[in-house]
Short mmCIF file of C-alpha atoms (C1' of nucleotides) in Angstrom, two decimals:
data_model
loop_
_atom_site.label_atom_id
_atom_site.label_comp_id
_atom_site.label_asym_id
_atom_site.label_seq_id
_atom_site.Cartn_x
_atom_site.Cartn_y
_atom_site.Cartn_z
CA MET A 1 52.45 79.28 96.22
CA ASN A 2 55.84 80.94 96.17
CA GLN A 3 57.99 77.81 96.45
CA PRO A 4 61.33 78.18 94.68
CA ARG A 5 61.70 75.67 91.89
CA ILE A 6 64.53 74.45 89.71
CA GLN A 7 64.62 76.59 86.60
CA GLY A 8 63.34 74.93 83.44
CA ARG A 9 61.51 72.31 85.45
CA HIS A 10 57.79 71.78 84.93
CA ALA A 11 55.75 73.83 87.28
CA GLY A 12 52.85 71.42 86.87
CA LEU A 13 50.59 74.28 85.95
CA ASN A 14 47.24 73.86 84.25
CA ARG A 15 44.53 76.12 82.99
CA ASP A 16 42.13 75.66 85.90
CA GLN A 17 44.81 76.42 88.45
CA ILE A 18 45.56 79.64 86.62
CA LEU A 19 41.89 80.62 86.51
CA GLU A 20 41.38 79.88 90.17
CA ALA A 21 44.44 81.87 91.12
CA ALA A 22 43.21 84.73 88.97
CA VAL A 23 39.78 84.78 90.60
CA ALA A 24 41.37 84.53 94.04
CA LEU A 25 43.67 87.44 93.23
CA ILE A 26 40.78 89.57 92.02
CA ASP A 27 38.65 88.68 95.04
CA ALA A 28 41.50 89.54 97.41
CA GLU A 29 42.91 92.70 95.86
CA GLY A 30 40.44 93.88 93.24
CA ARG A 31 40.54 93.59 89.51
CA ARG A 32 43.26 96.22 89.09
CA ALA A 33 45.65 93.81 90.77
CA LEU A 34 45.23 91.35 87.92
CA SER A 35 48.23 91.61 85.65
CA MET A 36 50.05 88.87 83.82
CA ARG A 37 53.16 89.56 85.84
CA ARG A 38 51.42 89.65 89.19
CA LEU A 39 49.38 86.53 88.51
CA ALA A 40 52.51 84.67 87.43
CA GLN A 41 54.23 85.72 90.63
CA GLU A 42 51.29 84.38 92.61
CA LEU A 43 51.80 81.02 90.89
CA GLY A 44 55.56 80.99 91.46
CA VAL A 45 56.28 81.28 87.79
CA GLU A 46 57.55 83.79 85.26
CA ALA A 47 55.01 85.96 83.42
CA MET A 48 55.79 84.46 80.04
CA THR A 49 54.82 81.00 81.23
CA LEU A 50 51.17 82.02 81.28
CA TYR A 51 51.22 82.51 77.52
CA HIS A 52 51.44 78.75 77.15
CA TYR A 53 47.94 78.47 78.61
CA VAL A 54 46.13 81.58 77.37
CA ARG A 55 46.57 83.44 74.11
CA ASN A 56 46.68 86.84 75.81
CA LYS A 57 45.20 88.84 78.65
CA GLY A 58 41.88 89.24 76.88
CA ALA A 59 41.52 85.48 76.54
CA LEU A 60 42.39 85.12 80.22
CA GLU A 61 39.60 87.55 81.11
CA ASP A 62 37.13 85.67 78.92
CA ALA A 63 38.08 82.45 80.64
CA ILE A 64 37.63 84.01 84.08
CA VAL A 65 34.11 85.10 83.15
CA GLU A 66 33.26 81.61 81.88
CA HIS A 67 34.74 80.08 84.99
CA VAL A 68 32.64 82.16 87.36
CA LEU A 69 29.49 81.53 85.32
CA ALA A 70 30.05 77.79 85.20
CA GLU A 71 30.61 77.80 88.94
CA SER A 72 27.40 79.64 89.84
CA VAL A 73 24.78 78.73 87.24
CA GLU A 74 23.72 75.11 86.95
CA GLU A 75 21.15 73.33 84.82
CA PRO A 76 17.55 73.93 85.91
CA ASP A 77 15.84 70.91 87.46
CA GLY A 78 12.82 69.82 85.48
CA ASP A 79 10.06 70.84 87.86
CA GLY A 80 8.76 74.21 88.95
CA SER A 81 6.83 76.84 87.01
CA TRP A 82 8.66 78.85 84.36
CA GLN A 83 8.49 81.77 86.77
CA GLU A 84 10.38 79.80 89.43
CA VAL A 85 12.91 78.45 86.95
CA LEU A 86 13.66 81.87 85.51
CA ALA A 87 13.90 83.36 88.99
CA ASP A 88 16.28 80.59 90.07
CA TYR A 89 18.47 81.30 87.08
CA ALA A 90 18.54 85.00 87.95
CA ARG A 91 19.28 84.26 91.61
CA ALA A 92 22.15 81.94 90.70
CA LEU A 93 23.74 84.59 88.54
CA HIS A 94 23.13 87.17 91.25
CA ARG A 95 24.89 85.01 93.85
CA GLY A 96 27.81 84.35 91.53
CA LEU A 97 28.35 88.05 91.01
CA LEU A 98 27.94 88.75 94.72
CA ALA A 99 30.64 86.19 95.46
CA HIS A 100 33.08 87.78 93.02
CA PRO A 101 32.41 91.50 92.84
CA GLY A 102 35.83 92.11 91.40
CA VAL A 103 35.04 90.18 88.23
CA VAL A 104 31.90 92.19 87.47
CA PRO A 105 33.80 94.71 85.35
CA LEU A 106 35.17 91.85 83.27
CA PHE A 107 31.62 90.96 82.26
CA ALA A 108 31.33 94.52 81.09
CA THR A 109 34.10 94.14 78.56
CA ARG A 110 33.80 90.54 77.54
CA PRO A 111 31.34 88.74 75.21
CA ALA A 112 29.17 88.01 78.23
CA LEU A 113 26.79 85.25 78.97
CA THR A 114 26.93 81.68 77.72
CA PRO A 115 29.43 80.93 75.03
CA ARG A 116 29.45 77.74 77.04
CA GLY A 117 26.38 76.76 79.06
CA VAL A 118 24.35 76.41 75.87
CA ARG A 119 22.89 73.27 77.36
CA THR A 120 21.49 75.23 80.30
CA LEU A 121 20.10 77.74 77.87
CA GLU A 122 18.41 75.06 75.77
CA ASP A 123 16.74 73.69 78.90
CA LEU A 124 15.52 77.12 79.87
CA LEU A 125 14.11 77.65 76.40
CA GLY A 126 12.29 74.35 76.68
CA ILE A 127 10.53 75.40 79.86
CA LEU A 128 9.63 78.81 78.49
CA THR A 129 8.33 77.56 75.15
CA ASP A 130 6.22 74.97 76.97
CA ALA A 131 4.68 77.93 78.77
CA GLY A 132 3.72 79.50 75.46
CA PHE A 133 6.58 81.83 74.55
CA THR A 134 8.12 81.57 71.10
CA PRO A 135 11.72 80.37 71.05
CA ARG A 136 12.92 83.77 69.97
CA THR A 137 11.01 85.62 72.71
CA ALA A 138 12.25 83.07 75.24
CA LEU A 139 15.88 83.63 74.24
CA THR A 140 15.43 87.37 74.34
CA MET A 141 13.88 87.11 77.80
CA VAL A 142 16.74 85.03 79.18
CA HIS A 143 19.43 87.31 77.78
CA ALA A 144 17.55 90.41 78.88
CA THR A 145 17.03 89.07 82.39
CA ALA A 146 20.68 88.13 82.76
CA ALA A 147 21.69 91.58 81.56
CA CYS A 148 19.35 93.20 84.11
CA VAL A 149 20.90 91.18 86.92
CA LEU A 150 24.38 92.05 85.77
CA GLY A 151 23.39 95.69 85.48
CA GLN A 152 22.45 95.82 89.15
CA HIS A 153 25.99 94.80 90.07
CA VAL A 154 27.73 97.14 87.71
CA GLY A 155 28.94 100.47 88.98
CA ARG A 156 29.02 99.41 92.59
CA GLY A 157 32.70 100.21 92.08
CA ASP A 158 34.70 100.31 95.27
CA GLU A 159 31.98 99.07 97.60
CA ASP A 160 30.61 102.08 99.38
CA ALA A 161 29.83 104.23 96.39
CA GLU A 162 26.34 104.04 97.82
CA GLU A 163 27.34 105.90 100.93
CA ALA A 164 28.80 108.54 98.67
CA THR A 165 25.44 109.08 96.99
CA ALA A 166 23.84 109.87 100.31
CA SER A 167 26.45 112.33 101.49
CA ALA A 168 26.83 113.94 98.07
CA LEU A 169 23.37 115.46 98.35
CA PRO A 170 23.83 119.19 97.85
CA ALA A 171 23.37 120.60 101.35
CA GLY A 172 21.55 123.76 100.42
CA GLU A 173 19.03 122.39 97.98
CA ASP A 174 15.43 121.56 98.49
CA LEU A 175 15.12 117.84 97.81
CA PRO A 176 12.42 116.56 100.16
CA LEU A 177 11.68 113.33 98.27
CA MET A 178 15.32 112.36 97.92
CA ARG A 179 15.78 112.93 101.64
CA ALA A 180 12.66 110.97 102.48
CA ALA A 181 13.77 108.12 100.25
CA LEU A 182 17.17 107.99 101.93
CA ALA A 183 15.84 108.34 105.47
CA ASP A 184 16.06 104.57 106.09
CA GLY A 185 19.40 104.23 104.34
CA VAL A 186 20.26 104.01 100.68
CA PRO A 187 18.33 101.28 98.86
CA GLY A 188 20.99 98.66 98.23
CA LEU A 189 21.84 96.06 95.65
CA GLU A 190 19.65 93.38 97.21
CA GLU A 191 16.63 95.63 97.21
CA ARG A 192 17.13 96.57 93.57
CA PHE A 193 17.59 92.95 92.58
CA GLN A 194 14.38 92.00 94.32
CA ILE A 195 12.26 94.71 92.74
CA VAL A 196 13.66 93.98 89.27
CA LEU A 197 13.14 90.25 89.47
CA THR A 198 9.57 90.61 90.69
CA ALA A 199 8.74 93.22 88.09
CA LEU A 200 10.30 91.32 85.20
CA VAL A 201 8.54 88.06 85.96
CA SER A 202 5.20 89.72 86.43
CA GLY A 203 5.82 91.79 83.31
CA TYR A 204 6.59 88.68 81.26
CA GLU A 205 3.40 87.11 82.58
CA ALA A 206 1.43 90.06 81.28
CA THR A 207 3.02 89.60 77.84
CA LEU A 208 1.80 86.02 77.80
CA SER A 209 -1.83 86.68 78.68
CA GLY A 210 -2.08 89.94 76.74
CA MET B 1 44.26 119.75 67.41
CA ASN B 2 47.97 119.23 66.88
CA GLN B 3 49.02 122.85 66.37
CA PRO B 4 52.55 123.55 67.61
CA ARG B 5 52.58 126.09 70.38
CA ILE B 6 55.22 128.13 72.14
CA GLN B 7 56.38 126.20 75.18
CA GLY B 8 55.17 127.51 78.53
CA ARG B 9 52.36 129.40 76.87
CA HIS B 10 48.78 128.88 77.97
CA ALA B 11 47.11 126.24 75.90
CA GLY B 12 43.73 127.73 76.77
CA LEU B 13 42.54 124.38 77.93
CA ASN B 14 39.48 123.86 80.06
CA ARG B 15 37.74 120.91 81.64
CA ASP B 16 34.94 120.61 79.10
CA GLN B 17 37.36 120.59 76.18
CA ILE B 18 39.25 117.76 77.84
CA LEU B 19 36.07 115.77 78.42
CA GLU B 20 34.86 116.26 74.88
CA ALA B 21 38.22 115.23 73.48
CA ALA B 22 38.17 112.18 75.73
CA VAL B 23 34.71 111.11 74.57
CA ALA B 24 35.67 111.74 70.95
CA LEU B 25 38.79 109.65 71.38
CA ILE B 26 36.83 106.78 72.93
CA ASP B 27 34.16 106.96 70.24
CA ALA B 28 36.78 106.92 67.51
CA GLU B 29 39.23 104.34 68.78
CA GLY B 30 37.60 102.55 71.68
CA ARG B 31 38.14 102.93 75.37
CA ARG B 32 41.53 101.22 75.36
CA ALA B 33 42.87 104.17 73.40
CA LEU B 34 42.14 106.47 76.34
CA SER B 35 45.38 107.12 78.17
CA MET B 36 46.57 110.30 79.79
CA ARG B 37 49.45 110.49 77.35
CA ARG B 38 47.34 109.84 74.27
CA LEU B 39 44.60 112.26 75.31
CA ALA B 40 47.17 114.94 75.99
CA GLN B 41 48.68 114.39 72.55
CA GLU B 42 45.22 114.78 71.02
CA LEU B 43 44.96 118.16 72.73
CA GLY B 44 48.43 119.28 71.66
CA VAL B 45 49.72 119.30 75.19
CA GLU B 46 52.00 117.32 77.48
CA ALA B 47 50.47 114.54 79.59
CA MET B 48 51.24 116.26 82.86
CA THR B 49 49.16 119.26 81.89
CA LEU B 50 45.97 117.23 82.31
CA TYR B 51 46.69 116.85 86.01
CA HIS B 52 45.84 120.52 86.43
CA TYR B 53 42.25 119.73 85.46
CA VAL B 54 41.63 116.26 86.87
CA ARG B 55 43.04 114.69 89.99
CA ASN B 56 43.90 111.42 88.23
CA LYS B 57 42.70 109.03 85.57
CA GLY B 58 39.90 107.72 87.77
CA ALA B 59 38.52 111.21 88.23
CA LEU B 60 38.73 111.74 84.50
CA GLU B 61 36.67 108.60 83.92
CA ASP B 62 34.09 109.72 86.48
CA ALA B 63 33.82 113.04 84.72
CA ILE B 64 33.36 111.36 81.35
CA VAL B 65 30.47 109.32 82.74
CA GLU B 66 28.84 112.43 84.19
CA HIS B 67 29.35 114.29 80.93
CA VAL B 68 27.63 111.62 78.83
CA LEU B 69 24.77 111.36 81.31
CA ALA B 70 24.24 115.11 81.43
CA GLU B 71 24.21 115.19 77.65
CA SER B 72 21.59 112.49 77.18
CA VAL B 73 19.21 112.67 80.14
CA GLU B 74 17.20 115.81 80.67
CA GLU B 75 14.58 116.83 83.18
CA PRO B 76 11.20 115.21 82.63
CA ASP B 77 8.49 117.56 81.40
CA GLY B 78 5.61 117.78 83.80
CA ASP B 79 2.92 115.95 81.84
CA GLY B 80 2.52 112.33 80.90
CA SER B 81 1.75 109.31 83.06
CA TRP B 82 4.44 107.97 85.36
CA GLN B 83 4.77 105.08 82.95
CA GLU B 84 5.58 107.44 80.08
CA VAL B 85 7.97 109.52 82.18
CA LEU B 86 9.87 106.49 83.42
CA ALA B 87 10.02 105.06 79.90
CA ASP B 88 11.30 108.38 78.56
CA TYR B 89 14.03 108.38 81.18
CA ALA B 90 15.03 104.83 80.22
CA ARG B 91 14.99 105.69 76.52
CA ALA B 92 17.15 108.76 77.05
CA LEU B 93 19.75 106.73 78.91
CA HIS B 94 19.53 104.03 76.25
CA ARG B 95 20.18 106.54 73.49
CA GLY B 96 23.10 108.07 75.35
CA LEU B 97 24.75 104.69 75.71
CA LEU B 98 24.02 103.83 72.08
CA ALA B 99 25.73 107.04 71.03
CA HIS B 100 28.86 106.27 73.04
CA PRO B 101 29.32 102.51 73.24
CA GLY B 102 32.95 102.94 74.16
CA VAL B 103 32.10 104.64 77.46
CA VAL B 104 29.81 101.83 78.61
CA PRO B 105 32.65 100.01 80.39
CA LEU B 106 33.42 103.17 82.33
CA PHE B 107 29.92 103.02 83.85
CA ALA B 108 30.85 99.55 84.96
CA THR B 109 33.75 100.77 87.07
CA ARG B 110 32.54 104.14 88.21
CA PRO B 111 30.04 105.20 90.91
CA ALA B 112 27.34 105.26 88.24
CA LEU B 113 24.20 107.24 87.96
CA THR B 114 23.48 110.70 89.26
CA PRO B 115 26.05 112.28 91.49
CA ARG B 116 24.81 115.27 89.52
CA GLY B 117 21.32 115.24 88.03
CA VAL B 118 19.82 115.04 91.48
CA ARG B 119 17.30 117.58 90.30
CA THR B 120 16.11 115.23 87.55
CA LEU B 121 15.89 112.48 90.11
CA GLU B 122 13.83 114.60 92.48
CA ASP B 123 11.40 115.37 89.67
CA LEU B 124 11.08 111.69 88.82
CA LEU B 125 10.42 110.87 92.46
CA GLY B 126 7.70 113.51 92.51
CA ILE B 127 5.86 111.93 89.61
CA LEU B 128 6.20 108.42 91.02
CA THR B 129 5.11 109.33 94.54
CA ASP B 130 2.09 111.15 93.11
CA ALA B 131 1.22 107.83 91.50
CA GLY B 132 1.26 106.13 94.87
CA PHE B 133 4.76 104.74 95.30
CA THR B 134 6.67 105.51 98.50
CA PRO B 135 9.73 107.72 98.05
CA ARG B 136 12.00 104.79 98.86
CA THR B 137 10.33 102.44 96.39
CA ALA B 138 10.38 105.17 93.77
CA LEU B 139 14.12 105.70 94.21
CA THR B 140 14.78 101.99 94.07
CA MET B 141 12.71 101.73 90.90
CA VAL B 142 14.61 104.50 89.17
CA HIS B 143 18.02 103.12 90.10
CA ALA B 144 16.97 99.59 89.23
CA THR B 145 15.58 100.65 85.87
CA ALA B 146 18.72 102.58 84.98
CA ALA B 147 20.85 99.59 85.95
CA CYS B 148 18.72 97.32 83.74
CA VAL B 149 19.18 99.63 80.77
CA LEU B 150 22.90 99.83 81.39
CA GLY B 151 23.04 96.06 81.73
CA GLN B 152 21.67 95.58 78.22
CA HIS B 153 24.59 97.56 76.83
CA VAL B 154 27.26 95.89 78.85
CA GLY B 155 29.18 93.01 77.34
CA ARG B 156 28.42 93.97 73.78
CA GLY B 157 32.20 94.28 73.74
CA ASP B 158 33.64 94.72 70.29
CA GLU B 159 30.37 95.05 68.40
CA ASP B 160 29.70 91.71 66.78
CA ALA B 161 30.02 89.49 69.81
CA GLU B 162 26.43 88.65 68.92
CA GLU B 163 27.44 87.09 65.63
CA ALA B 164 29.93 85.03 67.60
CA THR B 165 27.14 83.56 69.74
CA ALA B 166 25.35 82.29 66.66
CA SER B 167 28.37 80.69 65.04
CA ALA B 168 29.70 79.32 68.34
CA LEU B 169 26.81 76.85 68.54
CA PRO B 170 28.40 73.42 68.89
CA ALA B 171 27.88 71.87 65.45
CA GLY B 172 27.18 68.31 66.57
CA GLU B 173 24.76 68.98 69.39
CA ASP B 174 21.03 68.72 69.42
CA LEU B 175 19.77 72.20 70.25
CA PRO B 176 16.50 72.61 68.35
CA LEU B 177 15.15 75.53 70.41
CA MET B 178 18.38 77.51 70.23
CA ARG B 179 18.43 77.02 66.48
CA ALA B 180 14.77 77.96 66.16
CA ALA B 181 15.35 81.07 68.28
CA LEU B 182 18.26 82.14 66.11
CA ALA B 183 16.59 81.38 62.78
CA ASP B 184 15.61 85.02 62.20
CA GLY B 185 18.94 86.33 63.45
CA VAL B 186 20.24 86.87 66.97
CA PRO B 187 17.90 88.99 69.11
CA GLY B 188 19.77 92.26 69.40
CA LEU B 189 20.20 95.05 71.89
CA GLU B 190 17.13 96.94 70.72
CA GLU B 191 14.90 93.91 71.12
CA ARG B 192 16.20 93.24 74.63
CA PHE B 193 15.73 96.88 75.62
CA GLN B 194 12.16 96.82 74.38
CA ILE B 195 11.17 93.66 76.21
CA VAL B 196 12.79 94.82 79.44
CA LEU B 197 11.21 98.25 79.39
CA THR B 198 7.75 96.85 78.72
CA ALA B 199 8.09 94.15 81.36
CA LEU B 200 9.45 96.50 84.03
CA VAL B 201 6.73 99.10 83.61
CA SER B 202 3.97 96.53 83.59
CA GLY B 203 5.61 94.79 86.56
CA TYR B 204 5.77 98.05 88.52
CA GLU B 205 2.09 98.61 87.73
CA ALA B 206 1.26 95.24 89.24
CA THR B 207 3.14 96.22 92.41
CA LEU B 208 0.97 99.28 92.72
CA SER B 209 -2.41 97.60 92.39
CA GLY B 210 -1.35 94.44 94.27
"C1'" DA C 1 49.01 130.00 87.03
"C1'" DC C 2 49.94 126.91 83.75
"C1'" DC C 3 52.91 123.93 81.43
"C1'" DT C 4 57.05 120.72 80.83
"C1'" DG C 5 61.04 117.04 81.23
"C1'" DA C 6 63.03 113.57 83.44
"C1'" DA C 7 62.40 109.82 86.31
"C1'" DC C 8 60.08 105.81 88.83
"C1'" DA C 9 57.69 101.76 89.03
"C1'" DC C 10 54.93 99.51 86.55
"C1'" DC C 11 52.31 97.26 82.11
"C1'" DG C 12 51.40 93.40 77.80
"C1'" DT C 13 53.83 90.97 74.51
"C1'" DT C 14 57.73 89.32 71.11
"C1'" DC C 15 61.51 86.56 70.43
"C1'" DA C 16 65.37 83.69 70.89
"C1'" DA C 17 67.30 80.83 74.09
"C1'" DG C 18 67.70 77.51 77.73
"C1'" DT C 19 66.57 72.40 79.91
"C1'" DA D 1 57.12 70.56 75.95
"C1'" DC D 2 57.59 73.83 79.11
"C1'" DC D 3 59.84 77.61 81.08
"C1'" DT D 4 62.89 81.91 81.18
"C1'" DG D 5 65.52 86.60 80.31
"C1'" DA D 6 66.08 90.45 77.89
"C1'" DA D 7 64.00 93.77 75.21
"C1'" DC D 8 60.29 96.91 73.10
"C1'" DA D 9 56.83 100.06 73.31
"C1'" DC D 10 53.91 101.47 76.20
"C1'" DC D 11 51.38 102.94 81.00
"C1'" DG D 12 50.00 106.44 85.48
"C1'" DT D 13 52.04 109.53 88.46
"C1'" DT D 14 55.73 112.32 91.32
"C1'" DC D 15 58.59 116.05 91.54
"C1'" DA D 16 61.34 119.94 90.63
"C1'" DA D 17 61.86 123.18 87.25
"C1'" DG D 18 60.78 126.43 83.65
"C1'" DT D 19 57.92 130.91 81.76
#
DNA sequence: ACCTGAACACCGTTCAAGT
DNA sequence: ACCTGAACACCGTTCAAGT
């Protein structure tokens, strides 16, 4: 990556290389490590070079979000109940965010889900409307579900914030239920994801029959 | 706020003033405007002065999150079904985030919900365990619900990212369901919050009877 | 105790210039 | 076309010094 190179010569850079390097940098050193200068260095190039491929840092962050989404969420295969298809979609997003925890905060700032991937969305809407939801309700459900999944990942901060919660319990106070709840360890991300997904799907079912 | 003041004299600053100024600054100019130097200027003080009240910028951000939470979520009153109490909790958080959209990204980076407010949490657990949930499930439910609410707010970015979604629809493509879904305008934050809250509560109910 | 000034090692971004 | 160097207006944070 840090090969010296004759000045003024093409570096042979392209947009995807930049995005992959950016994601790799974030995965390795956290999102605070992502700066135009640092990323350029990682690519063996001067910072200004990057401005030939992205308008500015904001656009770079948008592109990173898109890149991670495109990598984890794929088009639903035709078969399976709407419940399974929606759950698969949620699980794919969940896995994508698990794989790149450092990019989660970028989702928090950037336009979010599916400026691209409209095709995937259309397919999802098809399956949901076939099940009896209106197009508008279906779209709201998909967006809402994605936002719930994202929400579970947000605020996990520097990994073991969860440990902190446990030890931050005021020593003196009388909090029997909190202590009982934490006896088998702090409920983690996976547990929250599971309970949310189950509840949402079963809640949407109730909407349909009600 | 910008009164001149004799150098070396006490500014009469305190932590709450700093936090309120910080939230006001974020509300007025967005979270990118929050810098130690800028906040200090707003308080008529030198940047370094702030370091007497907060360890560093990260600690300041944590404190802002706590401050907004404390302001919006209050202890549940004893009566009402667990469904109503949980919904009230979600609505309070929702309103708090609506009131301070600029702080939403801070929740995305910081340890999140309830380093303080453990009392509120204990009360919520009491109501949920009375209804038949185990303490651990109850805690997971509360955290998961809060994360879902937060998730709806995340990625709203600079307000009208939603408009962008509508106009970003590829002109040529055949997306009848997307277009039908968007015919009455893009489903907004409020609509997503509503559908999620309803689905979660009804989904949790199903867990209980199942 | 509380506040400041100068300094250090960083940022994103512009612009004109190199090959 | 693609890359660079210098410059501008910022950052967070340290440290020693003022009152």
